[in-house]
PDB file of C-alpha atoms in Angstrom:
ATOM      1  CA  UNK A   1       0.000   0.000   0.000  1.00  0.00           C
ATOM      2  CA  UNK A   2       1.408   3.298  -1.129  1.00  0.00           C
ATOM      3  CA  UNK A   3       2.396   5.497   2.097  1.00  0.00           C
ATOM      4  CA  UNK A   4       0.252   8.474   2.606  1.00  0.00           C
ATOM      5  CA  UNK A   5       1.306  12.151   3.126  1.00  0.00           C
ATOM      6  CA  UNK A   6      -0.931  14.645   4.958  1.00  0.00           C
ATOM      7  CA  UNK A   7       0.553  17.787   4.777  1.00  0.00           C
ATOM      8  CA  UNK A   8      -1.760  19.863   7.921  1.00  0.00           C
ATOM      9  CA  UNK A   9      -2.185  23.674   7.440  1.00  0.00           C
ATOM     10  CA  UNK A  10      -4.829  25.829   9.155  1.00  0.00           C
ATOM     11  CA  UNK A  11      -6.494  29.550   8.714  1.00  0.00           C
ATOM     12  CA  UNK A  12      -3.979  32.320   8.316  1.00  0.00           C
ATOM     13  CA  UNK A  13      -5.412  35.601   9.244  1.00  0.00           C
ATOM     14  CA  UNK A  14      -5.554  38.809   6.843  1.00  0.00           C
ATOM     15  CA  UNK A  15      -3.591  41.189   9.551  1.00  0.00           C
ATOM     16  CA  UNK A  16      -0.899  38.426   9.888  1.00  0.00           C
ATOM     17  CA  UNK A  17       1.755  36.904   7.978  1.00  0.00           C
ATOM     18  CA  UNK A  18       2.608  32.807   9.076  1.00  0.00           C
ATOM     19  CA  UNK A  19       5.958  31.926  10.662  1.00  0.00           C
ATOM     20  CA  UNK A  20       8.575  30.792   8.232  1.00  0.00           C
ATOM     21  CA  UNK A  21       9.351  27.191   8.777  1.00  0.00           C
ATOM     22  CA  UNK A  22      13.103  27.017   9.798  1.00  0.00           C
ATOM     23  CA  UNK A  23      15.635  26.186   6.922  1.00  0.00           C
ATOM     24  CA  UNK A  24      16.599  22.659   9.162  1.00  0.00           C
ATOM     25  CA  UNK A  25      12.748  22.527   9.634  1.00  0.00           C
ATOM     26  CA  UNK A  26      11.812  22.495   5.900  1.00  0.00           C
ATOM     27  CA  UNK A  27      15.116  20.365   5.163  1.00  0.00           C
ATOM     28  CA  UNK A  28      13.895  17.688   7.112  1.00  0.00           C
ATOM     29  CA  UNK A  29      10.116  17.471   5.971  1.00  0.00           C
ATOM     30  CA  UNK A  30      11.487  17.501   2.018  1.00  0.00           C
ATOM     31  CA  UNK A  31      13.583  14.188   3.612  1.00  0.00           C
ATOM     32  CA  UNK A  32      11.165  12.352   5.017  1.00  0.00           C
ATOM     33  CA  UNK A  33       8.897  12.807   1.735  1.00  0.00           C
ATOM     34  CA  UNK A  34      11.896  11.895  -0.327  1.00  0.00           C
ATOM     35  CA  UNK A  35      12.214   8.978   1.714  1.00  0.00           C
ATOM     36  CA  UNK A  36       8.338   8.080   1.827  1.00  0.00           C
ATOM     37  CA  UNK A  37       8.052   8.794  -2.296  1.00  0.00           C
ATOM     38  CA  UNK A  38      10.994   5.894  -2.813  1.00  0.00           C
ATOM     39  CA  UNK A  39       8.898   3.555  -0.736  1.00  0.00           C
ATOM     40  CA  UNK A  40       6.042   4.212  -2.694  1.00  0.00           C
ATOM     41  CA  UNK A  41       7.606   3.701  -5.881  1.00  0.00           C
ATOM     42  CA  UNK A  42       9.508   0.272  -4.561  1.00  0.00           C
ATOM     43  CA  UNK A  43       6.382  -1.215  -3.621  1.00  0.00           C
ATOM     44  CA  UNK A  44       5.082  -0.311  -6.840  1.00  0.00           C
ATOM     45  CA  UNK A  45       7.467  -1.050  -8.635  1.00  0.00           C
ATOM     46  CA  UNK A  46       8.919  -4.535  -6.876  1.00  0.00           C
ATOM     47  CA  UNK A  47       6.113  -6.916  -8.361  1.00  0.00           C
ATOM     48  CA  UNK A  48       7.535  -6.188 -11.750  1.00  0.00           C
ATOM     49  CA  UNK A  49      11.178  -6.547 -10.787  1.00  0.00           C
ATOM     50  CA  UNK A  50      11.660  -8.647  -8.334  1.00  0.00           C
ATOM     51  CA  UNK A  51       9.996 -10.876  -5.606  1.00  0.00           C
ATOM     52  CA  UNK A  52      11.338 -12.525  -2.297  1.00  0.00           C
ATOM     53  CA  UNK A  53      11.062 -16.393  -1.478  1.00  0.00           C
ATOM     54  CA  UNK A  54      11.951 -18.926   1.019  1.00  0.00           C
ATOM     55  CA  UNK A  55      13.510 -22.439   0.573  1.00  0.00           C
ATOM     56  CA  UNK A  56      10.494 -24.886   1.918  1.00  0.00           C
ATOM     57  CA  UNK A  57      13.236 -28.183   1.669  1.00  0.00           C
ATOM     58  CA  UNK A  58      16.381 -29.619   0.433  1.00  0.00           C
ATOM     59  CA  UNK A  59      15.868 -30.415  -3.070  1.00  0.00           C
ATOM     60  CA  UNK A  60      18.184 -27.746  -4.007  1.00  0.00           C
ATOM     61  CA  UNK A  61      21.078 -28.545  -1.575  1.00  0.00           C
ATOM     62  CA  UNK A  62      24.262 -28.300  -1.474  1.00  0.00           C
ATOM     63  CA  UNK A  63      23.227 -24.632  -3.242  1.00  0.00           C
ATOM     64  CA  UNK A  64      20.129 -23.875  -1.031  1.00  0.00           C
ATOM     65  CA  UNK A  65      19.124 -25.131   1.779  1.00  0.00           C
ATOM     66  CA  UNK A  66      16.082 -24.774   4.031  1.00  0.00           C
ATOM     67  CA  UNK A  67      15.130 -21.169   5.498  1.00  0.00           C
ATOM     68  CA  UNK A  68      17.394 -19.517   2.351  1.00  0.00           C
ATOM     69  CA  UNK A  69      15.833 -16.158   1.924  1.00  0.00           C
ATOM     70  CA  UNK A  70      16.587 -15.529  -2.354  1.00  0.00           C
ATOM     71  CA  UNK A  71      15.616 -12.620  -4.646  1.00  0.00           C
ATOM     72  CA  UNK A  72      14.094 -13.363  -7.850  1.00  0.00           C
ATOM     73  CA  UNK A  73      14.200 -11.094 -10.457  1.00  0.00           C
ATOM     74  CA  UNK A  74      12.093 -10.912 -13.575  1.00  0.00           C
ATOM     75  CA  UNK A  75      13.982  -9.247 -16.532  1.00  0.00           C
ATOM     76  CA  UNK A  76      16.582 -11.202 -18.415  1.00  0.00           C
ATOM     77  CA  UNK A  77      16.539 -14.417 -20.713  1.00  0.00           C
ATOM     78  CA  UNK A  78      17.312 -17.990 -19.200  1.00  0.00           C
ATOM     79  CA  UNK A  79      20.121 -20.050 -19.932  1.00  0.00           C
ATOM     80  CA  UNK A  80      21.228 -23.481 -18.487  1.00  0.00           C
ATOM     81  CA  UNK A  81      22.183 -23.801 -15.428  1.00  0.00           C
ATOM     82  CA  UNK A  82      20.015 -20.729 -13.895  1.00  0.00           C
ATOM     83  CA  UNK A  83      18.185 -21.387 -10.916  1.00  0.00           C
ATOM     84  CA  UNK A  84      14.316 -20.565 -11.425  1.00  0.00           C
ATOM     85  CA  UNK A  85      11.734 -20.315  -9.196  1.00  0.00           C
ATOM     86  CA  UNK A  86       7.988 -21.187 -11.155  1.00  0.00           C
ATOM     87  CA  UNK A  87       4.658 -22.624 -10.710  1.00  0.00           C
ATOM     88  CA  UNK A  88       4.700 -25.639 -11.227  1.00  0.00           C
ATOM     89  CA  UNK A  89       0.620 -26.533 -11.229  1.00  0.00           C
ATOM     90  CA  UNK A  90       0.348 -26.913 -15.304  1.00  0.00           C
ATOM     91  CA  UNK A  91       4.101 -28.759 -15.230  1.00  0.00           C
ATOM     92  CA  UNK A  92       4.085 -30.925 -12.603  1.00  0.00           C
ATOM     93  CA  UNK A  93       0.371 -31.592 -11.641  1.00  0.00           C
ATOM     94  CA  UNK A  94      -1.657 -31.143 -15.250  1.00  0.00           C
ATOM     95  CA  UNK A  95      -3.654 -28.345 -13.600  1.00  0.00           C
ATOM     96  CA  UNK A  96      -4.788 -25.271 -15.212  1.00  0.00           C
ATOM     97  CA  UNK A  97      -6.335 -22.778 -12.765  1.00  0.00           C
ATOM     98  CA  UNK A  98      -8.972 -20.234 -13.534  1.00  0.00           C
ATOM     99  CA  UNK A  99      -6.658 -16.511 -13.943  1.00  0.00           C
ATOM    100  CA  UNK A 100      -9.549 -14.833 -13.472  1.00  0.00           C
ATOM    101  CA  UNK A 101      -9.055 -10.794 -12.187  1.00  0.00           C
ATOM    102  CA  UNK A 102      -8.371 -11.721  -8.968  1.00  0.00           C
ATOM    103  CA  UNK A 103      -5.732 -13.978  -9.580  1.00  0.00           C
ATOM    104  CA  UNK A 104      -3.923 -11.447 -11.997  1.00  0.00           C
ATOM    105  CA  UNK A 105      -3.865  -8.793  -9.349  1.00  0.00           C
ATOM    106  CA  UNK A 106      -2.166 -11.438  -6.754  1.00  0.00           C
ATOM    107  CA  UNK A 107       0.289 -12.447  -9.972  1.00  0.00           C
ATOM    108  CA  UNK A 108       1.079  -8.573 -10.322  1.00  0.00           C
ATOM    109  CA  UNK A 109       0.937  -8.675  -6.233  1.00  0.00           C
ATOM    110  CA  UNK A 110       3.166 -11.925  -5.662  1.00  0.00           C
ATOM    111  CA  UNK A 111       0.617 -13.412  -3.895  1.00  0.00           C
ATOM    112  CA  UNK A 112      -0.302 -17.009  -5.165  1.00  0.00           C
ATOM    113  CA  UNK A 113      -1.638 -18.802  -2.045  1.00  0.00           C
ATOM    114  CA  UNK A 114      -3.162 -21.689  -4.200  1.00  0.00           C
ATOM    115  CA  UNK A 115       0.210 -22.865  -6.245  1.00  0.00           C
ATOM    116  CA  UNK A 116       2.714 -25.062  -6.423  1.00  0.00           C
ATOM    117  CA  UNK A 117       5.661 -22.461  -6.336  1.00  0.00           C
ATOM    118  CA  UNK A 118       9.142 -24.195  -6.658  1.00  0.00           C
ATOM    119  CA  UNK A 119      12.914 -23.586  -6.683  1.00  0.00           C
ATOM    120  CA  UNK A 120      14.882 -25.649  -9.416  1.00  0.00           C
ATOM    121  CA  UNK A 121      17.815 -25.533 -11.808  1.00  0.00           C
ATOM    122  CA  UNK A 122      17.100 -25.187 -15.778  1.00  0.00           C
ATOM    123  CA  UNK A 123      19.232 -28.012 -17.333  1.00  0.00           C
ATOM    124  CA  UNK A 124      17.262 -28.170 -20.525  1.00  0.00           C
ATOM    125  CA  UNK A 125      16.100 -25.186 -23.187  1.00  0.00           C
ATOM    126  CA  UNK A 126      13.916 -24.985 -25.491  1.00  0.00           C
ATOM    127  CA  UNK A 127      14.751 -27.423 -28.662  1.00  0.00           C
ATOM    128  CA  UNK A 128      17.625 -29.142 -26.868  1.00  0.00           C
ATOM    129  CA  UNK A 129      17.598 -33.140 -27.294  1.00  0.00           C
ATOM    130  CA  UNK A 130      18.290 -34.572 -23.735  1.00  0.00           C
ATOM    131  CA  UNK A 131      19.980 -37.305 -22.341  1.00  0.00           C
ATOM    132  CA  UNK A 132      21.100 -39.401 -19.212  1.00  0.00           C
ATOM    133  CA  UNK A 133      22.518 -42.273 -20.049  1.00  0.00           C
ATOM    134  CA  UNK A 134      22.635 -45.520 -17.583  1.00  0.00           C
ATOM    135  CA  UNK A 135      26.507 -44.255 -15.800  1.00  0.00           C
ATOM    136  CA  UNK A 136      24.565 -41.000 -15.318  1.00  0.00           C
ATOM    137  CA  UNK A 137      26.411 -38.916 -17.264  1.00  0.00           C
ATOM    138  CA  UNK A 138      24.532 -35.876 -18.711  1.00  0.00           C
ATOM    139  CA  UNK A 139      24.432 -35.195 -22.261  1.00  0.00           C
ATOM    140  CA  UNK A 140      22.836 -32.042 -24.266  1.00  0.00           C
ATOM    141  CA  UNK A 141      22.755 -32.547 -27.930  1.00  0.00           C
ATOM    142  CA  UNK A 142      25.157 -34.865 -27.898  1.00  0.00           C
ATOM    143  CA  UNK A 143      27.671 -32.571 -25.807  1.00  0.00           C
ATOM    144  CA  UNK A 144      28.658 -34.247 -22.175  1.00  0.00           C
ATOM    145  CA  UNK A 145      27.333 -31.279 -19.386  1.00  0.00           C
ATOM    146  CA  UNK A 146      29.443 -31.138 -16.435  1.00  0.00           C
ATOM    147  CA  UNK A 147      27.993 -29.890 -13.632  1.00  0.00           C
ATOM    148  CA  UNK A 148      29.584 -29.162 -10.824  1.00  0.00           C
ATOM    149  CA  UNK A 149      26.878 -27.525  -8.043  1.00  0.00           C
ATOM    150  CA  UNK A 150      26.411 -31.261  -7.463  1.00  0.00           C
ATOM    151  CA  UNK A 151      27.580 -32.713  -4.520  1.00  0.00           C
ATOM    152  CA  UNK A 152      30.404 -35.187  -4.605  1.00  0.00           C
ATOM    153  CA  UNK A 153      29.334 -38.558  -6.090  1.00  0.00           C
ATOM    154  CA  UNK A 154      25.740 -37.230  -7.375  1.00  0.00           C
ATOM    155  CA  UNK A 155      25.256 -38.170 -10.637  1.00  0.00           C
ATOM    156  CA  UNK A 156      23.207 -36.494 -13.041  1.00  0.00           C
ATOM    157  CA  UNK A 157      20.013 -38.735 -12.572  1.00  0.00           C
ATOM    158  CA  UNK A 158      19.877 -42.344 -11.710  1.00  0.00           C
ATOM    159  CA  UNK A 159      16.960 -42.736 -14.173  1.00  0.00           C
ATOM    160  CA  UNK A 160      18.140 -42.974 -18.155  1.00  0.00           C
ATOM    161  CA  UNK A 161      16.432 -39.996 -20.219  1.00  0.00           C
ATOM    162  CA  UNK A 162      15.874 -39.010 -23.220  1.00  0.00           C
ATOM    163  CA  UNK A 163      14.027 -36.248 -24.296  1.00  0.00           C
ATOM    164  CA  UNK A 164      14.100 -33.289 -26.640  1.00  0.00           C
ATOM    165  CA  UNK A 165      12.231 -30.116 -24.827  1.00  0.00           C
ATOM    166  CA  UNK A 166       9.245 -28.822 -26.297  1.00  0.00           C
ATOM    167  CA  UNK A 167       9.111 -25.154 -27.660  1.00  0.00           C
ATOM    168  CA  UNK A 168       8.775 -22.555 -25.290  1.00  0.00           C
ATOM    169  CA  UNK A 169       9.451 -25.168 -22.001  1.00  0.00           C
ATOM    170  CA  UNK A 170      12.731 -25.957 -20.107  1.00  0.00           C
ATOM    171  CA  UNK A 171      13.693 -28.896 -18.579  1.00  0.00           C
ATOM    172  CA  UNK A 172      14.035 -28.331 -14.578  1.00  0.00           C
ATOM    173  CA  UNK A 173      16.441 -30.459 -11.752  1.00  0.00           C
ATOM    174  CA  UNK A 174      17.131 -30.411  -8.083  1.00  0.00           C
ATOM    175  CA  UNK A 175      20.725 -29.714  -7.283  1.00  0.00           C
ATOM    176  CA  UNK A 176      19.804 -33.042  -4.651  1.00  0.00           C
ATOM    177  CA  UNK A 177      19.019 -35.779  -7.331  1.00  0.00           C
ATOM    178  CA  UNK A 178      18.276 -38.104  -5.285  1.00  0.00           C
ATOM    179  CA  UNK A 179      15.742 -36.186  -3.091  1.00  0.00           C
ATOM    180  CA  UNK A 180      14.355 -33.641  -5.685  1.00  0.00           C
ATOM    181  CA  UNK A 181      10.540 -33.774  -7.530  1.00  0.00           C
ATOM    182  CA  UNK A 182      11.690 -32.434 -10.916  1.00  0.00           C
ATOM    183  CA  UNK A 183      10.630 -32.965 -14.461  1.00  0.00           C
ATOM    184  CA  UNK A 184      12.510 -36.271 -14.032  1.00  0.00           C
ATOM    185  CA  UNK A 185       9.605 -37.278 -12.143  1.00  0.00           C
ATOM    186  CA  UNK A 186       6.802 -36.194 -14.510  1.00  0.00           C
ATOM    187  CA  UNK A 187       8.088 -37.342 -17.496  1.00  0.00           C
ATOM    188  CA  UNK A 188       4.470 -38.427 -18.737  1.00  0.00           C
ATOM    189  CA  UNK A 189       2.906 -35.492 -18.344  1.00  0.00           C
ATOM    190  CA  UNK A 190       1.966 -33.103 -20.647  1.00  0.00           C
ATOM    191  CA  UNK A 191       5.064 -31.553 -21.767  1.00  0.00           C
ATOM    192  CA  UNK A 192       6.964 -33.918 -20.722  1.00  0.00           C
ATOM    193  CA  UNK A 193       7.539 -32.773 -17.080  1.00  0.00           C
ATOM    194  CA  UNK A 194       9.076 -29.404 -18.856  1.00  0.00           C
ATOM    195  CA  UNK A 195       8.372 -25.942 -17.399  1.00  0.00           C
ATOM    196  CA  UNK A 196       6.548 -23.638 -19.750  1.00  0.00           C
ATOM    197  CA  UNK A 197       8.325 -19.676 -20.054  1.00  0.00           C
ATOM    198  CA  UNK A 198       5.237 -18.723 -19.528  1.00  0.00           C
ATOM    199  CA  UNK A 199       4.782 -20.378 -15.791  1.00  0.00           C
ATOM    200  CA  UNK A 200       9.043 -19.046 -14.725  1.00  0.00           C
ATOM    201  CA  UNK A 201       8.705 -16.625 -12.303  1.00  0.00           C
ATOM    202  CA  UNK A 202      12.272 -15.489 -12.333  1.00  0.00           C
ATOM    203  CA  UNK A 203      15.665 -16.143 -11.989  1.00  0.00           C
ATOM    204  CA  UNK A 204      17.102 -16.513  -8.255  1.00  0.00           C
ATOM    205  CA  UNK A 205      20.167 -13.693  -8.230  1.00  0.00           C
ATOM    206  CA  UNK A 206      20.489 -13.114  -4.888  1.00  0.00           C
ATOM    207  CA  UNK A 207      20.717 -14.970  -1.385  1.00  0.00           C
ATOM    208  CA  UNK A 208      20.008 -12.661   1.434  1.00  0.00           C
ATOM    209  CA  UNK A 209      19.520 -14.924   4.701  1.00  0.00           C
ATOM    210  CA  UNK A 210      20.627 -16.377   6.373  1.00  0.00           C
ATOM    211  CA  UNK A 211      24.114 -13.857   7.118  1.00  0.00           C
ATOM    212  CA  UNK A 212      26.437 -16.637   6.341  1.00  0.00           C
ATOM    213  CA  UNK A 213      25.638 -17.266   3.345  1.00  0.00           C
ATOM    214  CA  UNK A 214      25.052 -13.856   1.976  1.00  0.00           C
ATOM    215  CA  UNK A 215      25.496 -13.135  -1.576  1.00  0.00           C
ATOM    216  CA  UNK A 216      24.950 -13.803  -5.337  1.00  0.00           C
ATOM    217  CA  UNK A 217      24.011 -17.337  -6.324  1.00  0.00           C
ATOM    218  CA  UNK A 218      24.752 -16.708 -10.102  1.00  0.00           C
ATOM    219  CA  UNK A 219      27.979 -18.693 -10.172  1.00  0.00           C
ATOM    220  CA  UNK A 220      27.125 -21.559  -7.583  1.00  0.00           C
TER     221      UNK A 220
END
């Protein structure tokens, strides 16, 4: 909600000039509106630029782990290896809610109280031919991915795929294979399990709690 500023004045009689307001006086009012006038425009304004999330679980660990506080930001194309946070109710679950007003003012809002919101890498873009092979090794169009926000000894998937990604999708992983619902897992589902551009949130830039671990998550 946008701050509001009531400015009080009363009756000035005809015989009688007002006080001057004090240069420190005035100096400090045109402050605190400066100040009140960015917070307006940064609540306006964050829903189109960025949104705050925390980490529900461990799907994402060693990069994430429970009770990370990340910014998401919403300009900027994807590439492999971003980490995205989307909903995943049309990818994962074959549901297609009703975006009816209300639910375009929470979208604008970044309130979404009924969905499936998760945090996962992109491994796969749009068009790429995708494959795991039974040693787990990783393989985009051909090319062996190395990937090395896994922990020690995690291979890629323990589950052979093969897959090219559908227009417009990307294919989504846990950094914790073993322990991460991911579009391994919905493979036949519409799409394949893939992510559709259209459902991506943003990309996670930034890791702000806990203190310790502080800091962009670009190159982890």
């Amino acid at each position: 909600m946008s701050p509001v500023v009531t400015l009080e004045g009363g009756d000035v009689s005809s015989d009688a000039s007002p006080p001057s307001a004090s240069p420190r006086r005035s100096g400090r009012r045109r402050a605190w509106i400066a100040v009140l006038a960015a917070l307006a425009v940064l609540v306006l304004l964050r829903p189109l630029v960025f949104e705050t999330y925390t980490v529900p679980s461990r799907s994402m660990s060693p990069t994430l782990s429970p009770g990370d506080r990340i910014v998401v930001t919403k300009n900027g194309e994807l590439e492999r290896g971003d980490l995205v946070v989307f909903v995943a109710d049309e990818a994962f679950y074959d549901q297609h809610p009703d975006r009816g007003t209300l639910q375009r003012i929470g979208d604008f809002l970044g309130i979404r109280p009924n969905e499936r919101v998760y945090v996962k890498r992109v491994i796969g873009l749009p068009g790429e031919r995708l494959t795991v092979d039974e040693a787990g090794t990783l393989r985009i169009d051909d090319v062996v991915v190395q990937e090395p926000y896994l922990a020690p000894g995690v291979l890629a998937s323990t589950t052979p795929l093969r897959i090219r990604v559908p227009p417009g999708r990307y294919f989504v992983m846990g950094d914790n294979r073993p322990a991460s619902d991911d579009s391994r897992n919905h493979l036949g589902d519409p799409g394949g399990g893939s992510v559709r551009a259209a459902d991506v949130i943003g990309e996670v830039v930034w890791r702000y709690w806990p203190k310790s671990g502080w800091g962009s998550v670009d190159d982890e």
